[in-house]
Amino acid sequence: MPGHESGEAMHQVNHSRPPNRVTRRRRAGEDPAQDSTFRRDHHLFRALRAELDVAGCFRAAPARAMGYGALIVGVYSAAYATLLADPDIALWLCAVVALLFANVHAGILAHEAGHGALTRNRRIAVAFGQVFNTLLTALCYSHFQHIHRAHHPHCNDRDRDPDMQSGVFSMYTESARQKRGLGGWISRHQAVLIWILVWLQGFTLKIDSLQHLRRNPDTTRADHVLVTLHYLIWFIPPVLILGPTAALTNYLVMTLLIGPYLGVIFLVNHIGTRVIEPDEQLSHFEHEIAVTRNLGDSRLHDLLFGGLNHHIEHHLFPTMPTARLRSARKITRAFCECHGIAYREMSWFAAVGEVTRHFKAMSAIVPR
């Protein structure tokens, strides 16, 4: 993972040219056949980008972003006010589910801002990220950016992708072989336990965020202010109005439910696809196509997954506005079919099946 950068530094990929990911691993001319493959992939990537550009897929979508943000804030505020009114159990449950939606989609909007897909204005993008990540969810924007900047250029690289590193789960063969003790036991049963332990994800993300702020006080000042305000909002008025037990219960239940929703969206994006070895030499185009899968493409899928069901397009072109990913998917799919490039898309249940089979295969390697 990279060093601890400032929370205001954004991971942005310029769509005007493909990133040169392989220069750290090779020198031109070392392998003429590999050079030819890289040139072909570079040409294909540029051709696809040009086609998408003509179709307007890189055009900003400010109206959608503002509407999406207003919806999130409105749902969040209404649900918060409902909880303060100490409603009956049915209305309380509705409010908690609404907060679940608002929390996860606030994070998705902050994620889009961090990629420069909402605006090229750095200050405005950081403001979006801080409000929708740190203030609303307490999953601090600086910490998320720190992790996500390492994930995108090294997706499924077993040495470089932070999402591949776990002390208890095994995403690749070498990790499975090294597991011992509690980590080994969890890895041996990970195909089932992942869907149980994912309920704790909201808590672990908040704890990791606070630890990141503690380690980086000078570069996370905005996060410190906004995460403090988050906890004040959730524990001062609720405690005064409802009492400490009800206030704590509301917050814990809301945080608990974040985990499975995040799992539904993100566990099926990359797990079970190709694992990239440290010495592999892949172009950006081949890399992202090989390690990413798309899910359903209905409008309902767009709503539930916040547009990240079009994950191949997002990884190929991270600065593309989420509102354009649906159109880009049709073009990218047809382009890949035309050029004989494998394009992985399936239902959510089929993706879960692939994830489960991969986890079971890794479990079988863990020492007994």
PDB file of C-alpha atoms in Angstrom, residues 11-214:
ATOM      1  CA  HIS A  11      -7.574   9.215  -7.114  1.00  0.00           C
ATOM      2  CA  GLN A  12      -8.359  10.440 -10.611  1.00  0.00           C
ATOM      3  CA  VAL A  13      -7.644   8.687 -13.881  1.00  0.00           C
ATOM      4  CA  ASN A  14      -7.430  10.905 -16.916  1.00  0.00           C
ATOM      5  CA  HIS A  15      -9.606   9.378 -19.622  1.00  0.00           C
ATOM      6  CA  SER A  16      -7.610  11.176 -22.292  1.00  0.00           C
ATOM      7  CA  ARG A  17      -5.070   8.365 -22.235  1.00  0.00           C
ATOM      8  CA  PRO A  18      -4.765   4.889 -20.717  1.00  0.00           C
ATOM      9  CA  PRO A  19      -2.518   4.556 -17.661  1.00  0.00           C
ATOM     10  CA  ASN A  20       0.899   3.048 -18.273  1.00  0.00           C
ATOM     11  CA  ARG A  21       0.729   0.362 -15.605  1.00  0.00           C
ATOM     12  CA  VAL A  22       3.456  -1.947 -16.866  1.00  0.00           C
ATOM     13  CA  THR A  23       6.526   0.296 -17.017  1.00  0.00           C
ATOM     14  CA  ARG A  24       7.520  -0.626 -13.439  1.00  0.00           C
ATOM     15  CA  ARG A  25       7.658  -4.319 -14.422  1.00  0.00           C
ATOM     16  CA  ARG A  26       9.322  -4.379 -17.796  1.00  0.00           C
ATOM     17  CA  ARG A  27      11.296  -2.500 -20.418  1.00  0.00           C
ATOM     18  CA  ALA A  28      10.241  -2.142 -24.007  1.00  0.00           C
ATOM     19  CA  GLY A  29      11.959  -4.655 -26.240  1.00  0.00           C
ATOM     20  CA  GLU A  30      12.514  -7.288 -23.549  1.00  0.00           C
ATOM     21  CA  ASP A  31       9.740  -9.434 -25.037  1.00  0.00           C
ATOM     22  CA  PRO A  32       8.708  -8.555 -28.610  1.00  0.00           C
ATOM     23  CA  ALA A  33       5.566 -10.718 -28.408  1.00  0.00           C
ATOM     24  CA  GLN A  34       4.541  -8.990 -25.190  1.00  0.00           C
ATOM     25  CA  ASP A  35       5.255  -5.598 -26.754  1.00  0.00           C
ATOM     26  CA  SER A  36       2.931  -6.499 -29.620  1.00  0.00           C
ATOM     27  CA  THR A  37       0.186  -7.476 -27.171  1.00  0.00           C
ATOM     28  CA  PHE A  38       0.568  -4.216 -25.263  1.00  0.00           C
ATOM     29  CA  ARG A  39       0.401  -2.190 -28.485  1.00  0.00           C
ATOM     30  CA  ARG A  40      -2.737  -4.061 -29.555  1.00  0.00           C
ATOM     31  CA  ASP A  41      -4.397  -3.504 -26.160  1.00  0.00           C
ATOM     32  CA  HIS A  42      -3.407   0.145 -26.197  1.00  0.00           C
ATOM     33  CA  HIS A  43      -4.931   0.550 -29.651  1.00  0.00           C
ATOM     34  CA  LEU A  44      -8.137  -1.215 -28.589  1.00  0.00           C
ATOM     35  CA  PHE A  45      -8.406   0.872 -25.429  1.00  0.00           C
ATOM     36  CA  ARG A  46      -7.999   4.094 -27.393  1.00  0.00           C
ATOM     37  CA  ALA A  47     -10.558   2.956 -29.968  1.00  0.00           C
ATOM     38  CA  LEU A  48     -13.096   2.096 -27.273  1.00  0.00           C
ATOM     39  CA  ARG A  49     -12.479   5.374 -25.462  1.00  0.00           C
ATOM     40  CA  ALA A  50     -12.968   7.305 -28.686  1.00  0.00           C
ATOM     41  CA  GLU A  51     -16.262   5.514 -29.346  1.00  0.00           C
ATOM     42  CA  LEU A  52     -17.459   6.268 -25.834  1.00  0.00           C
ATOM     43  CA  ASP A  53     -16.353   9.875 -26.143  1.00  0.00           C
ATOM     44  CA  VAL A  54     -18.378  10.347 -29.331  1.00  0.00           C
ATOM     45  CA  ALA A  55     -21.393   8.860 -27.528  1.00  0.00           C
ATOM     46  CA  GLY A  56     -21.048  11.463 -24.762  1.00  0.00           C
ATOM     47  CA  CYS A  57     -20.203   8.982 -22.020  1.00  0.00           C
ATOM     48  CA  PHE A  58     -17.594  11.246 -20.441  1.00  0.00           C
ATOM     49  CA  ARG A  59     -19.934  14.228 -20.307  1.00  0.00           C
ATOM     50  CA  ALA A  60     -20.557  15.544 -16.788  1.00  0.00           C
ATOM     51  CA  ALA A  61     -23.984  14.900 -15.257  1.00  0.00           C
ATOM     52  CA  PRO A  62     -24.389  17.656 -12.642  1.00  0.00           C
ATOM     53  CA  ALA A  63     -28.199  17.493 -12.522  1.00  0.00           C
ATOM     54  CA  ARG A  64     -28.147  13.801 -11.690  1.00  0.00           C
ATOM     55  CA  ALA A  65     -25.460  14.305  -9.026  1.00  0.00           C
ATOM     56  CA  MET A  66     -27.325  17.160  -7.372  1.00  0.00           C
ATOM     57  CA  GLY A  67     -30.604  15.264  -7.459  1.00  0.00           C
ATOM     58  CA  TYR A  68     -28.977  12.119  -6.107  1.00  0.00           C
ATOM     59  CA  GLY A  69     -27.302  14.081  -3.319  1.00  0.00           C
ATOM     60  CA  ALA A  70     -30.527  15.882  -2.415  1.00  0.00           C
ATOM     61  CA  LEU A  71     -32.377  12.562  -2.256  1.00  0.00           C
ATOM     62  CA  ILE A  72     -29.743  11.083   0.064  1.00  0.00           C
ATOM     63  CA  VAL A  73     -29.770  14.099   2.405  1.00  0.00           C
ATOM     64  CA  GLY A  74     -33.565  14.202   2.388  1.00  0.00           C
ATOM     65  CA  VAL A  75     -33.942  10.503   3.221  1.00  0.00           C
ATOM     66  CA  TYR A  76     -31.228  10.698   5.883  1.00  0.00           C
ATOM     67  CA  SER A  77     -32.759  13.778   7.549  1.00  0.00           C
ATOM     68  CA  ALA A  78     -36.316  12.423   7.476  1.00  0.00           C
ATOM     69  CA  ALA A  79     -35.239   9.081   8.943  1.00  0.00           C
ATOM     70  CA  TYR A  80     -33.182  10.791  11.660  1.00  0.00           C
ATOM     71  CA  ALA A  81     -36.136  12.999  12.608  1.00  0.00           C
ATOM     72  CA  THR A  82     -38.416   9.949  12.664  1.00  0.00           C
ATOM     73  CA  LEU A  83     -36.130   8.153  15.111  1.00  0.00           C
ATOM     74  CA  LEU A  84     -36.071  11.208  17.377  1.00  0.00           C
ATOM     75  CA  ALA A  85     -39.875  11.059  17.515  1.00  0.00           C
ATOM     76  CA  ASP A  86     -39.660   7.612  19.191  1.00  0.00           C
ATOM     77  CA  PRO A  87     -42.011   5.923  16.673  1.00  0.00           C
ATOM     78  CA  ASP A  88     -43.753   2.566  16.912  1.00  0.00           C
ATOM     79  CA  ILE A  89     -41.842  -0.512  15.790  1.00  0.00           C
ATOM     80  CA  ALA A  90     -43.103  -0.478  12.183  1.00  0.00           C
ATOM     81  CA  LEU A  91     -42.143   3.153  11.579  1.00  0.00           C
ATOM     82  CA  TRP A  92     -38.879   2.646  13.462  1.00  0.00           C
ATOM     83  CA  LEU A  93     -37.981  -0.216  11.132  1.00  0.00           C
ATOM     84  CA  CYS A  94     -38.804   1.896   8.077  1.00  0.00           C
ATOM     85  CA  ALA A  95     -36.567   4.683   9.382  1.00  0.00           C
ATOM     86  CA  VAL A  96     -33.658   2.311  10.016  1.00  0.00           C
ATOM     87  CA  VAL A  97     -33.949   0.805   6.508  1.00  0.00           C
ATOM     88  CA  ALA A  98     -34.096   4.316   5.028  1.00  0.00           C
ATOM     89  CA  LEU A  99     -30.919   5.217   6.929  1.00  0.00           C
ATOM     90  CA  LEU A 100     -29.257   2.076   5.601  1.00  0.00           C
ATOM     91  CA  PHE A 101     -30.021   3.192   2.042  1.00  0.00           C
ATOM     92  CA  ALA A 102     -28.884   6.767   2.748  1.00  0.00           C
ATOM     93  CA  ASN A 103     -25.607   5.690   4.396  1.00  0.00           C
ATOM     94  CA  VAL A 104     -24.537   3.313   1.640  1.00  0.00           C
ATOM     95  CA  HIS A 105     -25.529   5.612  -1.197  1.00  0.00           C
ATOM     96  CA  ALA A 106     -23.848   8.567   0.499  1.00  0.00           C
ATOM     97  CA  GLY A 107     -20.649   6.520   0.381  1.00  0.00           C
ATOM     98  CA  ILE A 108     -21.225   5.707  -3.292  1.00  0.00           C
ATOM     99  CA  LEU A 109     -21.670   9.400  -4.128  1.00  0.00           C
ATOM    100  CA  ALA A 110     -18.495  10.256  -2.194  1.00  0.00           C
ATOM    101  CA  HIS A 111     -16.721   7.481  -4.115  1.00  0.00           C
ATOM    102  CA  GLU A 112     -17.807   9.086  -7.386  1.00  0.00           C
ATOM    103  CA  ALA A 113     -16.564  12.469  -6.181  1.00  0.00           C
ATOM    104  CA  GLY A 114     -13.208  10.964  -5.230  1.00  0.00           C
ATOM    105  CA  HIS A 115     -12.694   9.740  -8.782  1.00  0.00           C
ATOM    106  CA  GLY A 116     -13.336  13.198 -10.203  1.00  0.00           C
ATOM    107  CA  ALA A 117     -16.494  11.892 -11.867  1.00  0.00           C
ATOM    108  CA  LEU A 118     -18.752  14.563 -10.356  1.00  0.00           C
ATOM    109  CA  THR A 119     -16.555  17.562 -11.053  1.00  0.00           C
ATOM    110  CA  ARG A 120     -12.979  18.308 -12.057  1.00  0.00           C
ATOM    111  CA  ASN A 121     -12.887  21.029  -9.370  1.00  0.00           C
ATOM    112  CA  ARG A 122     -10.798  19.441  -6.637  1.00  0.00           C
ATOM    113  CA  ARG A 123     -12.157  21.548  -3.782  1.00  0.00           C
ATOM    114  CA  ILE A 124     -15.777  20.881  -4.674  1.00  0.00           C
ATOM    115  CA  ALA A 125     -15.099  17.158  -5.089  1.00  0.00           C
ATOM    116  CA  VAL A 126     -13.393  16.956  -1.686  1.00  0.00           C
ATOM    117  CA  ALA A 127     -16.271  18.883  -0.103  1.00  0.00           C
ATOM    118  CA  PHE A 128     -18.735  16.351  -1.556  1.00  0.00           C
ATOM    119  CA  GLY A 129     -16.609  13.486  -0.277  1.00  0.00           C
ATOM    120  CA  GLN A 130     -16.243  14.905   3.209  1.00  0.00           C
ATOM    121  CA  VAL A 131     -19.947  15.685   3.613  1.00  0.00           C
ATOM    122  CA  PHE A 132     -21.299  12.434   2.165  1.00  0.00           C
ATOM    123  CA  ASN A 133     -18.629  10.113   3.560  1.00  0.00           C
ATOM    124  CA  THR A 134     -17.309  11.593   6.804  1.00  0.00           C
ATOM    125  CA  LEU A 135     -20.257  13.626   8.083  1.00  0.00           C
ATOM    126  CA  LEU A 136     -23.123  11.341   7.092  1.00  0.00           C
ATOM    127  CA  THR A 137     -21.543   7.892   7.512  1.00  0.00           C
ATOM    128  CA  ALA A 138     -18.391   8.318   9.690  1.00  0.00           C
ATOM    129  CA  LEU A 139     -16.547   6.163   7.126  1.00  0.00           C
ATOM    130  CA  CYS A 140     -13.967   8.897   6.834  1.00  0.00           C
ATOM    131  CA  TYR A 141     -13.259  10.195   3.337  1.00  0.00           C
ATOM    132  CA  SER A 142      -9.487  10.407   3.826  1.00  0.00           C
ATOM    133  CA  HIS A 143      -9.272   6.779   4.909  1.00  0.00           C
ATOM    134  CA  PHE A 144     -11.471   5.586   2.049  1.00  0.00           C
ATOM    135  CA  GLN A 145      -9.373   7.500  -0.484  1.00  0.00           C
ATOM    136  CA  HIS A 146      -6.167   6.126   1.006  1.00  0.00           C
ATOM    137  CA  ILE A 147      -7.385   2.552   0.523  1.00  0.00           C
ATOM    138  CA  HIS A 148      -9.161   3.077  -2.786  1.00  0.00           C
ATOM    139  CA  ARG A 149      -6.206   4.743  -4.485  1.00  0.00           C
ATOM    140  CA  ALA A 150      -4.298   1.500  -3.992  1.00  0.00           C
ATOM    141  CA  HIS A 151      -7.164  -0.727  -5.123  1.00  0.00           C
ATOM    142  CA  HIS A 152      -7.916   0.702  -8.558  1.00  0.00           C
ATOM    143  CA  PRO A 153      -4.502   0.528 -10.263  1.00  0.00           C
ATOM    144  CA  HIS A 154      -3.706  -2.842  -8.645  1.00  0.00           C
ATOM    145  CA  CYS A 155      -7.098  -4.555  -8.661  1.00  0.00           C
ATOM    146  CA  ASN A 156      -6.794  -8.253  -7.680  1.00  0.00           C
ATOM    147  CA  ASP A 157      -3.002  -7.979  -7.578  1.00  0.00           C
ATOM    148  CA  ARG A 158      -2.318 -10.261  -4.634  1.00  0.00           C
ATOM    149  CA  ASP A 159       0.611  -8.146  -3.406  1.00  0.00           C
ATOM    150  CA  ARG A 160      -0.691  -4.626  -4.079  1.00  0.00           C
ATOM    151  CA  ASP A 161      -4.469  -4.590  -3.790  1.00  0.00           C
ATOM    152  CA  PRO A 162      -5.493  -3.849  -0.169  1.00  0.00           C
ATOM    153  CA  ASP A 163      -8.823  -5.607  -0.805  1.00  0.00           C
ATOM    154  CA  MET A 164      -6.873  -8.854  -1.267  1.00  0.00           C
ATOM    155  CA  GLN A 165      -5.190  -8.624   2.129  1.00  0.00           C
ATOM    156  CA  SER A 166      -6.915 -10.215   5.114  1.00  0.00           C
ATOM    157  CA  GLY A 167      -5.761 -11.844   8.304  1.00  0.00           C
ATOM    158  CA  VAL A 168      -8.759 -14.157   8.402  1.00  0.00           C
ATOM    159  CA  PHE A 169     -10.035 -14.679   4.842  1.00  0.00           C
ATOM    160  CA  SER A 170      -8.034 -16.201   1.984  1.00  0.00           C
ATOM    161  CA  MET A 171      -8.455 -14.622  -1.433  1.00  0.00           C
ATOM    162  CA  TYR A 172      -5.568 -16.420  -3.153  1.00  0.00           C
ATOM    163  CA  THR A 173      -3.489 -19.573  -2.834  1.00  0.00           C
ATOM    164  CA  GLU A 174      -0.447 -18.154  -1.036  1.00  0.00           C
ATOM    165  CA  SER A 175      -2.660 -16.485   1.558  1.00  0.00           C
ATOM    166  CA  ALA A 176      -4.533 -19.742   2.210  1.00  0.00           C
ATOM    167  CA  ARG A 177      -1.298 -21.686   2.715  1.00  0.00           C
ATOM    168  CA  GLN A 178      -0.109 -19.214   5.362  1.00  0.00           C
ATOM    169  CA  LYS A 179      -3.258 -19.208   7.515  1.00  0.00           C
ATOM    170  CA  ARG A 180      -2.949 -20.595  11.037  1.00  0.00           C
ATOM    171  CA  GLY A 181      -4.957 -20.444  14.247  1.00  0.00           C
ATOM    172  CA  LEU A 182      -8.182 -18.433  14.179  1.00  0.00           C
ATOM    173  CA  GLY A 183      -7.414 -17.132  10.699  1.00  0.00           C
ATOM    174  CA  GLY A 184      -6.973 -20.682   9.466  1.00  0.00           C
ATOM    175  CA  TRP A 185     -10.250 -21.829  11.024  1.00  0.00           C
ATOM    176  CA  ILE A 186     -12.162 -18.911   9.501  1.00  0.00           C
ATOM    177  CA  SER A 187     -10.537 -19.467   6.108  1.00  0.00           C
ATOM    178  CA  ARG A 188     -11.538 -23.141   6.160  1.00  0.00           C
ATOM    179  CA  HIS A 189     -15.181 -22.098   6.606  1.00  0.00           C
ATOM    180  CA  GLN A 190     -15.026 -18.771   4.770  1.00  0.00           C
ATOM    181  CA  ALA A 191     -17.625 -19.572   2.097  1.00  0.00           C
ATOM    182  CA  VAL A 192     -20.255 -19.455   4.851  1.00  0.00           C
ATOM    183  CA  LEU A 193     -18.624 -17.158   7.411  1.00  0.00           C
ATOM    184  CA  ILE A 194     -18.088 -14.310   4.944  1.00  0.00           C
ATOM    185  CA  TRP A 195     -21.854 -13.711   4.829  1.00  0.00           C
ATOM    186  CA  ILE A 196     -22.043 -13.740   8.631  1.00  0.00           C
ATOM    187  CA  LEU A 197     -18.992 -11.641   9.439  1.00  0.00           C
ATOM    188  CA  VAL A 198     -19.869  -9.080   6.765  1.00  0.00           C
ATOM    189  CA  TRP A 199     -22.492  -7.803   9.235  1.00  0.00           C
ATOM    190  CA  LEU A 200     -19.580  -6.353  11.221  1.00  0.00           C
ATOM    191  CA  GLN A 201     -18.201  -4.443   8.256  1.00  0.00           C
ATOM    192  CA  GLY A 202     -19.840  -1.151   9.187  1.00  0.00           C
ATOM    193  CA  PHE A 203     -18.156  -1.244  12.588  1.00  0.00           C
ATOM    194  CA  THR A 204     -14.739  -2.246  11.257  1.00  0.00           C
ATOM    195  CA  LEU A 205     -14.806   0.509   8.637  1.00  0.00           C
ATOM    196  CA  LYS A 206     -15.618   3.123  11.276  1.00  0.00           C
ATOM    197  CA  ILE A 207     -12.892   1.830  13.589  1.00  0.00           C
ATOM    198  CA  ASP A 208     -10.358   1.730  10.730  1.00  0.00           C
ATOM    199  CA  SER A 209     -11.334   5.291   9.809  1.00  0.00           C
ATOM    200  CA  LEU A 210     -10.696   6.567  13.337  1.00  0.00           C
ATOM    201  CA  GLN A 211      -7.360   4.756  13.462  1.00  0.00           C
ATOM    202  CA  HIS A 212      -6.370   6.385  10.169  1.00  0.00           C
ATOM    203  CA  LEU A 213      -7.235   9.826  11.585  1.00  0.00           C
ATOM    204  CA  ARG A 214      -5.202   9.102  14.719  1.00  0.00           C
TER     205      ARG A 214
END
